[in-house]
């Protein structure tokens, strides 16, 4: 197995609440033609389905190995980098990459931990709550008057860029920073829940009126991509604050 294949093996495609099974098949085909294989489905409306298999054609094996999850956070629990694709601008600005930049980031990260590229549903795309789990947005610079691509067409563009980035680096994926391996998103969520609990206990955060505080904090920590040791230090600080304030852990 070549290094190129290894890198692409570490990039998974996550489809959230897909309505049309044909699109799931189309994405499987888009992935396999570009050398990706890890397909993850979050609450698909209809799956498995004959239409998915028909559209997948020779990529039906990806449908057989696809994993189904109840929530997006379950689907990306092992991923150190989570990129969300979006057709439109969002009111609160997430860092936004074009597909080429995203492929570069993904490649550099995949050496260390799995990378997820997340796609929304045909009708509504991704919710802000789902975007909170992501490190950055990826926007295909389409016609501003009509920017919404079909789901499997969007997946084809992203998977193509991942392949080109991997091939043009000749399998070299940049500096391997062994001393900084971002924690998986499961560990990150545990830290973030702890942070919100402490901020609520300290009455800094009103859980009935969190406004944008929660989202801004999440974005800030997502940008940093803390590793396991750093998360443990932060959690130690939170526990110390709880002890001093005389509140329960
Ligand atoms: N009506 C939805 C669009 C759904 S298209 C909306 O307004 O968000 C289905 C999915 O395809 C999107 O959630 C996104 O994952 C992907 N997609 C479509 N067009 C895209 C674009 N121009 N850039 C990035 N992703 C796109």
PDB file of C-alpha atoms and ligand atoms in Angstrom:
ATOM      1  CA  UNK A   1       0.000   0.000   0.000  1.00  0.00           C
ATOM      2  CA  UNK A   2       1.388   3.399  -0.969  1.00  0.00           C
ATOM      3  CA  UNK A   3       1.641   6.351   1.381  1.00  0.00           C
ATOM      4  CA  UNK A   4      -0.893   8.187  -0.817  1.00  0.00           C
ATOM      5  CA  UNK A   5      -3.422   5.465  -0.145  1.00  0.00           C
ATOM      6  CA  UNK A   6      -2.706   5.606   3.563  1.00  0.00           C
ATOM      7  CA  UNK A   7      -3.373   9.333   3.721  1.00  0.00           C
ATOM      8  CA  UNK A   8      -6.626   9.038   1.780  1.00  0.00           C
ATOM      9  CA  UNK A   9      -7.632   6.126   4.019  1.00  0.00           C
ATOM     10  CA  UNK A  10      -7.437   8.510   6.955  1.00  0.00           C
ATOM     11  CA  UNK A  11      -9.896  10.986   5.414  1.00  0.00           C
ATOM     12  CA  UNK A  12     -13.513  10.071   6.042  1.00  0.00           C
ATOM     13  CA  UNK A  13     -16.625  11.518   4.450  1.00  0.00           C
ATOM     14  CA  UNK A  14     -19.538  12.118   6.808  1.00  0.00           C
ATOM     15  CA  UNK A  15     -23.038  12.608   5.370  1.00  0.00           C
ATOM     16  CA  UNK A  16     -25.525  14.135   7.776  1.00  0.00           C
ATOM     17  CA  UNK A  17     -29.238  13.281   7.518  1.00  0.00           C
ATOM     18  CA  UNK A  18     -29.144  12.627   3.775  1.00  0.00           C
ATOM     19  CA  UNK A  19     -32.688  12.446   2.336  1.00  0.00           C
ATOM     20  CA  UNK A  20     -32.098  10.812  -1.025  1.00  0.00           C
ATOM     21  CA  UNK A  21     -30.460   7.385  -0.968  1.00  0.00           C
ATOM     22  CA  UNK A  22     -29.303   7.952  -4.551  1.00  0.00           C
ATOM     23  CA  UNK A  23     -27.044  10.722  -3.280  1.00  0.00           C
ATOM     24  CA  UNK A  24     -25.423   8.354  -0.778  1.00  0.00           C
ATOM     25  CA  UNK A  25     -24.585   6.046  -3.670  1.00  0.00           C
ATOM     26  CA  UNK A  26     -23.305   8.979  -5.734  1.00  0.00           C
ATOM     27  CA  UNK A  27     -21.004  10.033  -2.895  1.00  0.00           C
ATOM     28  CA  UNK A  28     -19.686   6.469  -2.523  1.00  0.00           C
ATOM     29  CA  UNK A  29     -18.810   6.493  -6.218  1.00  0.00           C
ATOM     30  CA  UNK A  30     -17.200   9.939  -5.979  1.00  0.00           C
ATOM     31  CA  UNK A  31     -15.098   8.698  -3.068  1.00  0.00           C
ATOM     32  CA  UNK A  32     -13.966   5.438  -4.601  1.00  0.00           C
ATOM     33  CA  UNK A  33     -12.941   7.035  -7.895  1.00  0.00           C
ATOM     34  CA  UNK A  34     -10.660   9.337  -5.884  1.00  0.00           C
ATOM     35  CA  UNK A  35      -9.283   6.601  -3.613  1.00  0.00           C
ATOM     36  CA  UNK A  36     -11.241   7.292  -0.420  1.00  0.00           C
ATOM     37  CA  UNK A  37     -13.151   4.560   1.367  1.00  0.00           C
ATOM     38  CA  UNK A  38     -14.301   5.580   4.853  1.00  0.00           C
ATOM     39  CA  UNK A  39     -17.961   6.612   4.525  1.00  0.00           C
ATOM     40  CA  UNK A  40     -19.910   7.521   7.653  1.00  0.00           C
ATOM     41  CA  UNK A  41     -23.642   8.237   7.713  1.00  0.00           C
ATOM     42  CA  UNK A  42     -25.449  10.202  10.401  1.00  0.00           C
ATOM     43  CA  UNK A  43     -29.162   9.302  10.618  1.00  0.00           C
ATOM     44  CA  UNK A  44     -29.722   8.735   6.884  1.00  0.00           C
ATOM     45  CA  UNK A  45     -33.432   8.937   5.990  1.00  0.00           C
ATOM     46  CA  UNK A  46     -33.366   5.739   3.870  1.00  0.00           C
ATOM     47  CA  UNK A  47     -30.424   3.355   4.075  1.00  0.00           C
ATOM     48  CA  UNK A  48     -29.668   0.735   2.893  1.00  0.00           C
ATOM     49  CA  UNK A  49     -31.683   1.293  -0.271  1.00  0.00           C
ATOM     50  CA  UNK A  50     -31.723  -0.042  -3.839  1.00  0.00           C
ATOM     51  CA  UNK A  51     -31.265   3.466  -5.242  1.00  0.00           C
ATOM     52  CA  UNK A  52     -28.086   3.950  -3.221  1.00  0.00           C
ATOM     53  CA  UNK A  53     -26.645   0.712  -4.585  1.00  0.00           C
ATOM     54  CA  UNK A  54     -27.667   1.596  -8.156  1.00  0.00           C
ATOM     55  CA  UNK A  55     -25.980   5.013  -8.041  1.00  0.00           C
ATOM     56  CA  UNK A  56     -22.877   3.620  -6.336  1.00  0.00           C
ATOM     57  CA  UNK A  57     -22.301   1.226  -9.275  1.00  0.00           C
ATOM     58  CA  UNK A  58     -18.846  -0.269  -8.778  1.00  0.00           C
ATOM     59  CA  UNK A  59     -18.473   1.467  -5.416  1.00  0.00           C
ATOM     60  CA  UNK A  60     -21.194  -0.545  -3.654  1.00  0.00           C
ATOM     61  CA  UNK A  61     -18.520  -2.034  -1.375  1.00  0.00           C
ATOM     62  CA  UNK A  62     -18.245   1.381   0.329  1.00  0.00           C
ATOM     63  CA  UNK A  63     -21.950   1.166   1.168  1.00  0.00           C
ATOM     64  CA  UNK A  64     -21.436  -2.238   2.774  1.00  0.00           C
ATOM     65  CA  UNK A  65     -18.629  -0.957   4.976  1.00  0.00           C
ATOM     66  CA  UNK A  66     -20.282   2.430   5.704  1.00  0.00           C
ATOM     67  CA  UNK A  67     -20.897   3.041   9.397  1.00  0.00           C
ATOM     68  CA  UNK A  68     -24.156   4.565  10.603  1.00  0.00           C
ATOM     69  CA  UNK A  69     -24.267   6.901  13.631  1.00  0.00           C
ATOM     70  CA  UNK A  70     -27.045   8.618  15.567  1.00  0.00           C
ATOM     71  CA  UNK A  71     -25.286  11.974  15.883  1.00  0.00           C
ATOM     72  CA  UNK A  72     -22.495  13.927  14.197  1.00  0.00           C
ATOM     73  CA  UNK A  73     -20.450  13.992  17.403  1.00  0.00           C
ATOM     74  CA  UNK A  74     -20.524  10.171  17.528  1.00  0.00           C
ATOM     75  CA  UNK A  75     -19.404  10.020  13.899  1.00  0.00           C
ATOM     76  CA  UNK A  76     -16.315  12.225  14.344  1.00  0.00           C
ATOM     77  CA  UNK A  77     -15.263  11.131  17.830  1.00  0.00           C
ATOM     78  CA  UNK A  78     -11.821   9.887  16.632  1.00  0.00           C
ATOM     79  CA  UNK A  79     -11.091  12.820  14.271  1.00  0.00           C
ATOM     80  CA  UNK A  80      -8.458  15.468  15.033  1.00  0.00           C
ATOM     81  CA  UNK A  81      -9.698  17.762  12.269  1.00  0.00           C
ATOM     82  CA  UNK A  82     -13.332  18.156  11.255  1.00  0.00           C
ATOM     83  CA  UNK A  83     -14.129  20.265   8.167  1.00  0.00           C
ATOM     84  CA  UNK A  84     -17.722  21.182   7.329  1.00  0.00           C
ATOM     85  CA  UNK A  85     -18.759  21.934   3.775  1.00  0.00           C
ATOM     86  CA  UNK A  86     -21.291  24.684   3.243  1.00  0.00           C
ATOM     87  CA  UNK A  87     -22.863  26.321   0.229  1.00  0.00           C
ATOM     88  CA  UNK A  88     -23.668  29.558   2.004  1.00  0.00           C
ATOM     89  CA  UNK A  89     -22.140  32.229   4.207  1.00  0.00           C
ATOM     90  CA  UNK A  90     -23.054  32.012   7.850  1.00  0.00           C
ATOM     91  CA  UNK A  91     -23.960  34.864  10.145  1.00  0.00           C
ATOM     92  CA  UNK A  92     -21.299  34.051  12.711  1.00  0.00           C
ATOM     93  CA  UNK A  93     -18.144  33.687  10.733  1.00  0.00           C
ATOM     94  CA  UNK A  94     -16.334  30.377  11.005  1.00  0.00           C
ATOM     95  CA  UNK A  95     -12.872  30.255   9.450  1.00  0.00           C
ATOM     96  CA  UNK A  96     -13.555  29.425   5.792  1.00  0.00           C
ATOM     97  CA  UNK A  97     -11.301  27.540   3.385  1.00  0.00           C
ATOM     98  CA  UNK A  98     -11.606  26.812  -0.306  1.00  0.00           C
ATOM     99  CA  UNK A  99     -11.374  23.118  -1.309  1.00  0.00           C
ATOM    100  CA  UNK A 100      -7.665  23.369  -2.172  1.00  0.00           C
ATOM    101  CA  UNK A 101      -6.732  24.930   1.146  1.00  0.00           C
ATOM    102  CA  UNK A 102      -8.913  22.381   2.910  1.00  0.00           C
ATOM    103  CA  UNK A 103      -7.162  19.521   1.127  1.00  0.00           C
ATOM    104  CA  UNK A 104      -3.773  20.897   2.237  1.00  0.00           C
ATOM    105  CA  UNK A 105      -4.937  21.108   5.851  1.00  0.00           C
ATOM    106  CA  UNK A 106      -6.476  17.653   5.692  1.00  0.00           C
ATOM    107  CA  UNK A 107      -3.344  16.107   4.280  1.00  0.00           C
ATOM    108  CA  UNK A 108      -1.084  17.601   6.921  1.00  0.00           C
ATOM    109  CA  UNK A 109      -3.446  16.491   9.656  1.00  0.00           C
ATOM    110  CA  UNK A 110      -4.116  12.983   8.350  1.00  0.00           C
ATOM    111  CA  UNK A 111      -0.566  11.947   9.214  1.00  0.00           C
ATOM    112  CA  UNK A 112      -1.513  12.297  12.850  1.00  0.00           C
ATOM    113  CA  UNK A 113      -5.187  11.502  13.170  1.00  0.00           C
ATOM    114  CA  UNK A 114      -8.266  10.839  11.058  1.00  0.00           C
ATOM    115  CA  UNK A 115      -9.808  13.825   9.278  1.00  0.00           C
ATOM    116  CA  UNK A 116     -13.538  14.233   8.626  1.00  0.00           C
ATOM    117  CA  UNK A 117     -15.176  16.127   5.781  1.00  0.00           C
ATOM    118  CA  UNK A 118     -18.813  16.696   6.679  1.00  0.00           C
ATOM    119  CA  UNK A 119     -21.693  17.258   4.239  1.00  0.00           C
ATOM    120  CA  UNK A 120     -25.156  18.508   5.160  1.00  0.00           C
ATOM    121  CA  UNK A 121     -28.577  17.383   4.026  1.00  0.00           C
ATOM    122  CA  UNK A 122     -29.981  18.334   0.634  1.00  0.00           C
ATOM    123  CA  UNK A 123     -32.651  20.625   2.000  1.00  0.00           C
ATOM    124  CA  UNK A 124     -31.139  22.389   5.009  1.00  0.00           C
ATOM    125  CA  UNK A 125     -27.398  21.762   4.948  1.00  0.00           C
ATOM    126  CA  UNK A 126     -25.749  21.745   8.398  1.00  0.00           C
ATOM    127  CA  UNK A 127     -27.165  23.445  11.494  1.00  0.00           C
ATOM    128  CA  UNK A 128     -25.083  25.891  13.522  1.00  0.00           C
ATOM    129  CA  UNK A 129     -25.020  23.332  16.343  1.00  0.00           C
ATOM    130  CA  UNK A 130     -23.456  20.806  13.962  1.00  0.00           C
ATOM    131  CA  UNK A 131     -20.990  23.413  12.691  1.00  0.00           C
ATOM    132  CA  UNK A 132     -19.891  23.959  16.299  1.00  0.00           C
ATOM    133  CA  UNK A 133     -18.271  20.508  16.144  1.00  0.00           C
ATOM    134  CA  UNK A 134     -16.143  21.574  13.163  1.00  0.00           C
ATOM    135  CA  UNK A 135     -12.796  23.388  12.979  1.00  0.00           C
ATOM    136  CA  UNK A 136     -13.472  25.236   9.726  1.00  0.00           C
ATOM    137  CA  UNK A 137     -15.892  25.586   6.843  1.00  0.00           C
ATOM    138  CA  UNK A 138     -15.106  24.582   3.284  1.00  0.00           C
ATOM    139  CA  UNK A 139     -16.873  26.507   0.576  1.00  0.00           C
ATOM    140  CA  UNK A 140     -16.653  25.600  -3.103  1.00  0.00           C
ATOM    141  CA  UNK A 141     -16.398  28.997  -4.818  1.00  0.00           C
ATOM    142  CA  UNK A 142     -19.453  28.492  -7.004  1.00  0.00           C
ATOM    143  CA  UNK A 143     -21.656  30.969  -8.869  1.00  0.00           C
ATOM    144  CA  UNK A 144     -22.840  33.404  -6.159  1.00  0.00           C
ATOM    145  CA  UNK A 145     -26.269  33.509  -7.821  1.00  0.00           C
ATOM    146  CA  UNK A 146     -26.623  29.730  -7.582  1.00  0.00           C
ATOM    147  CA  UNK A 147     -24.042  28.245  -5.272  1.00  0.00           C
ATOM    148  CA  UNK A 148     -25.672  25.042  -4.052  1.00  0.00           C
ATOM    149  CA  UNK A 149     -24.213  21.961  -5.755  1.00  0.00           C
ATOM    150  CA  UNK A 150     -25.833  18.551  -5.655  1.00  0.00           C
ATOM    151  CA  UNK A 151     -24.489  16.654  -2.634  1.00  0.00           C
ATOM    152  CA  UNK A 152     -22.536  14.059  -4.601  1.00  0.00           C
ATOM    153  CA  UNK A 153     -21.175  16.710  -6.994  1.00  0.00           C
ATOM    154  CA  UNK A 154     -19.883  18.661  -3.977  1.00  0.00           C
ATOM    155  CA  UNK A 155     -18.332  15.486  -2.568  1.00  0.00           C
ATOM    156  CA  UNK A 156     -16.654  14.828  -5.934  1.00  0.00           C
ATOM    157  CA  UNK A 157     -14.996  18.262  -5.929  1.00  0.00           C
ATOM    158  CA  UNK A 158     -13.660  17.823  -2.386  1.00  0.00           C
ATOM    159  CA  UNK A 159     -12.478  14.229  -2.914  1.00  0.00           C
ATOM    160  CA  UNK A 160     -10.743  15.283  -6.138  1.00  0.00           C
ATOM    161  CA  UNK A 161      -8.845  18.036  -4.320  1.00  0.00           C
ATOM    162  CA  UNK A 162      -7.824  15.585  -1.590  1.00  0.00           C
ATOM    163  CA  UNK A 163      -6.464  13.237  -4.225  1.00  0.00           C
ATOM    164  CA  UNK A 164      -4.615  15.940  -6.162  1.00  0.00           C
ATOM    165  CA  UNK A 165      -3.070  17.314  -2.973  1.00  0.00           C
ATOM    166  CA  UNK A 166      -1.906  13.873  -1.953  1.00  0.00           C
ATOM    167  CA  UNK A 167      -0.522  12.976  -5.365  1.00  0.00           C
ATOM    168  CA  UNK A 168       1.207  16.295  -5.974  1.00  0.00           C
ATOM    169  CA  UNK A 169       3.003  16.043  -2.656  1.00  0.00           C
ATOM    170  CA  UNK A 170       4.256  12.651  -3.872  1.00  0.00           C
ATOM    171  CA  UNK A 171       3.003  11.181  -0.639  1.00  0.00           C
ATOM    172  CA  UNK A 172       4.972  13.694   1.422  1.00  0.00           C
ATOM    173  CA  UNK A 173       2.572  15.332   3.764  1.00  0.00           C
ATOM    174  CA  UNK A 174       4.605  18.088   5.289  1.00  0.00           C
ATOM    175  CA  UNK A 175       6.264  18.143   8.641  1.00  0.00           C
ATOM    176  CA  UNK A 176       5.065  15.491  10.973  1.00  0.00           C
ATOM    177  CA  UNK A 177       4.656  17.286  14.262  1.00  0.00           C
ATOM    178  CA  UNK A 178       4.846  14.320  16.606  1.00  0.00           C
ATOM    179  CA  UNK A 179       4.830  16.625  19.619  1.00  0.00           C
ATOM    180  CA  UNK A 180       1.423  18.060  18.707  1.00  0.00           C
ATOM    181  CA  UNK A 181      -1.284  15.546  17.961  1.00  0.00           C
ATOM    182  CA  UNK A 182      -4.668  17.225  18.455  1.00  0.00           C
ATOM    183  CA  UNK A 183      -7.003  15.298  20.739  1.00  0.00           C
ATOM    184  CA  UNK A 184      -9.967  13.532  19.132  1.00  0.00           C
ATOM    185  CA  UNK A 185     -13.276  15.321  19.214  1.00  0.00           C
ATOM    186  CA  UNK A 186     -14.655  12.972  21.916  1.00  0.00           C
ATOM    187  CA  UNK A 187     -11.975  14.124  24.378  1.00  0.00           C
ATOM    188  CA  UNK A 188     -12.531  17.711  23.287  1.00  0.00           C
ATOM    189  CA  UNK A 189     -16.272  17.428  24.015  1.00  0.00           C
ATOM    190  CA  UNK A 190     -15.576  16.136  27.547  1.00  0.00           C
ATOM    191  CA  UNK A 191     -13.359  19.159  28.183  1.00  0.00           C
ATOM    192  CA  UNK A 192     -15.870  21.566  26.711  1.00  0.00           C
ATOM    193  CA  UNK A 193     -18.764  20.166  28.773  1.00  0.00           C
ATOM    194  CA  UNK A 194     -16.582  20.572  31.876  1.00  0.00           C
ATOM    195  CA  UNK A 195     -15.802  24.188  30.900  1.00  0.00           C
ATOM    196  CA  UNK A 196     -19.492  25.040  30.429  1.00  0.00           C
ATOM    197  CA  UNK A 197     -20.357  23.418  33.761  1.00  0.00           C
ATOM    198  CA  UNK A 198     -17.724  25.473  35.607  1.00  0.00           C
ATOM    199  CA  UNK A 199     -18.706  28.720  33.869  1.00  0.00           C
ATOM    200  CA  UNK A 200     -22.304  28.048  34.872  1.00  0.00           C
ATOM    201  CA  UNK A 201     -21.309  27.227  38.457  1.00  0.00           C
ATOM    202  CA  UNK A 202     -19.285  30.446  38.614  1.00  0.00           C
ATOM    203  CA  UNK A 203     -22.340  32.263  37.217  1.00  0.00           C
ATOM    204  CA  UNK A 204     -20.281  33.598  34.324  1.00  0.00           C
ATOM    205  CA  UNK A 205     -22.574  31.767  31.899  1.00  0.00           C
ATOM    206  CA  UNK A 206     -26.345  31.821  32.221  1.00  0.00           C
ATOM    207  CA  UNK A 207     -27.439  28.506  30.654  1.00  0.00           C
ATOM    208  CA  UNK A 208     -30.862  30.000  29.875  1.00  0.00           C
ATOM    209  CA  UNK A 209     -29.260  32.843  27.979  1.00  0.00           C
ATOM    210  CA  UNK A 210     -25.905  31.654  26.610  1.00  0.00           C
ATOM    211  CA  UNK A 211     -26.022  34.151  23.743  1.00  0.00           C
ATOM    212  CA  UNK A 212     -22.976  33.646  21.543  1.00  0.00           C
ATOM    213  CA  UNK A 213     -20.539  32.944  24.399  1.00  0.00           C
ATOM    214  CA  UNK A 214     -20.660  29.171  24.084  1.00  0.00           C
ATOM    215  CA  UNK A 215     -20.178  29.282  20.325  1.00  0.00           C
ATOM    216  CA  UNK A 216     -17.324  31.792  20.483  1.00  0.00           C
ATOM    217  CA  UNK A 217     -15.485  29.793  23.130  1.00  0.00           C
ATOM    218  CA  UNK A 218     -15.887  26.619  21.115  1.00  0.00           C
ATOM    219  CA  UNK A 219     -14.519  28.314  18.010  1.00  0.00           C
ATOM    220  CA  UNK A 220     -11.538  29.655  19.936  1.00  0.00           C
ATOM    221  CA  UNK A 221     -10.607  26.265  21.414  1.00  0.00           C
ATOM    222  CA  UNK A 222     -11.262  24.517  18.086  1.00  0.00           C
ATOM    223  CA  UNK A 223      -8.782  26.896  16.442  1.00  0.00           C
ATOM    224  CA  UNK A 224      -6.137  25.894  18.949  1.00  0.00           C
ATOM    225  CA  UNK A 225      -6.685  22.158  18.405  1.00  0.00           C
ATOM    226  CA  UNK A 226      -5.398  21.290  21.892  1.00  0.00           C
ATOM    227  CA  UNK A 227      -3.736  17.904  22.383  1.00  0.00           C
ATOM    228  CA  UNK A 228      -4.548  15.418  25.159  1.00  0.00           C
ATOM    229  CA  UNK A 229      -1.957  16.784  27.597  1.00  0.00           C
ATOM    230  CA  UNK A 230      -3.176  20.355  27.073  1.00  0.00           C
ATOM    231  CA  UNK A 231      -6.795  19.296  27.607  1.00  0.00           C
ATOM    232  CA  UNK A 232      -5.778  17.551  30.832  1.00  0.00           C
ATOM    233  CA  UNK A 233      -4.047  20.731  32.046  1.00  0.00           C
ATOM    234  CA  UNK A 234      -7.152  22.805  31.234  1.00  0.00           C
ATOM    235  CA  UNK A 235      -9.375  20.294  33.013  1.00  0.00           C
ATOM    236  CA  UNK A 236      -7.033  20.384  36.015  1.00  0.00           C
ATOM    237  CA  UNK A 237      -7.419  24.182  36.125  1.00  0.00           C
ATOM    238  CA  UNK A 238     -11.206  23.824  35.958  1.00  0.00           C
ATOM    239  CA  UNK A 239     -11.205  21.290  38.800  1.00  0.00           C
ATOM    240  CA  UNK A 240      -8.987  23.576  40.911  1.00  0.00           C
ATOM    241  CA  UNK A 241     -11.412  26.467  40.293  1.00  0.00           C
ATOM    242  CA  UNK A 242     -14.307  24.245  41.344  1.00  0.00           C
ATOM    243  CA  UNK A 243     -12.525  23.228  44.542  1.00  0.00           C
ATOM    244  CA  UNK A 244     -11.694  26.838  45.439  1.00  0.00           C
ATOM    245  CA  UNK A 245     -15.254  27.923  44.742  1.00  0.00           C
ATOM    246  CA  UNK A 246     -16.592  25.035  46.842  1.00  0.00           C
ATOM    247  CA  UNK A 247     -18.712  23.604  44.020  1.00  0.00           C
ATOM    248  CA  UNK A 248     -18.993  19.956  42.980  1.00  0.00           C
ATOM    249  CA  UNK A 249     -16.921  18.500  40.171  1.00  0.00           C
TER     250      UNK A 249
HETATM  251  N1  LIG B   1     -29.937  24.062   0.921  1.00  0.00           N
HETATM  252  C1  LIG B   1     -28.700  23.751   1.563  1.00  0.00           C
HETATM  253  C2  LIG B   1     -27.698  23.236   0.575  1.00  0.00           C
HETATM  254  C3  LIG B   1     -27.649  21.821   0.598  1.00  0.00           C
HETATM  255  S1  LIG B   1     -26.639  21.148  -0.627  1.00  0.00           S
HETATM  256  C4  LIG B   1     -28.105  24.977   2.217  1.00  0.00           C
HETATM  257  O1  LIG B   1     -28.605  26.059   1.996  1.00  0.00           O
HETATM  258  O2  LIG B   1     -27.153  24.843   2.974  1.00  0.00           O
HETATM  259  C5  LIG B   1     -26.116  19.718   0.264  1.00  0.00           C
HETATM  260  C6  LIG B   1     -24.705  19.778   0.783  1.00  0.00           C
HETATM  261  O3  LIG B   1     -23.786  19.805  -0.318  1.00  0.00           O
HETATM  262  C7  LIG B   1     -24.358  20.989   1.627  1.00  0.00           C
HETATM  263  O4  LIG B   1     -24.778  20.861   2.965  1.00  0.00           O
HETATM  264  C8  LIG B   1     -22.835  20.933   1.512  1.00  0.00           C
HETATM  265  O5  LIG B   1     -22.355  19.908   2.350  1.00  0.00           O
HETATM  266  C9  LIG B   1     -22.623  20.517   0.066  1.00  0.00           C
HETATM  267  N2  LIG B   1     -22.485  21.686  -0.842  1.00  0.00           N
HETATM  268  C10 LIG B   1     -23.341  22.092  -1.803  1.00  0.00           C
HETATM  269  N3  LIG B   1     -22.862  23.189  -2.424  1.00  0.00           N
HETATM  270  C11 LIG B   1     -21.684  23.485  -1.852  1.00  0.00           C
HETATM  271  C12 LIG B   1     -20.700  24.515  -2.031  1.00  0.00           C
HETATM  272  N4  LIG B   1     -20.840  25.473  -2.953  1.00  0.00           N
HETATM  273  N5  LIG B   1     -19.607  24.495  -1.241  1.00  0.00           N
HETATM  274  C13 LIG B   1     -19.437  23.536  -0.305  1.00  0.00           C
HETATM  275  N6  LIG B   1     -20.325  22.551  -0.076  1.00  0.00           N
HETATM  276  C14 LIG B   1     -21.429  22.524  -0.845  1.00  0.00           C
END
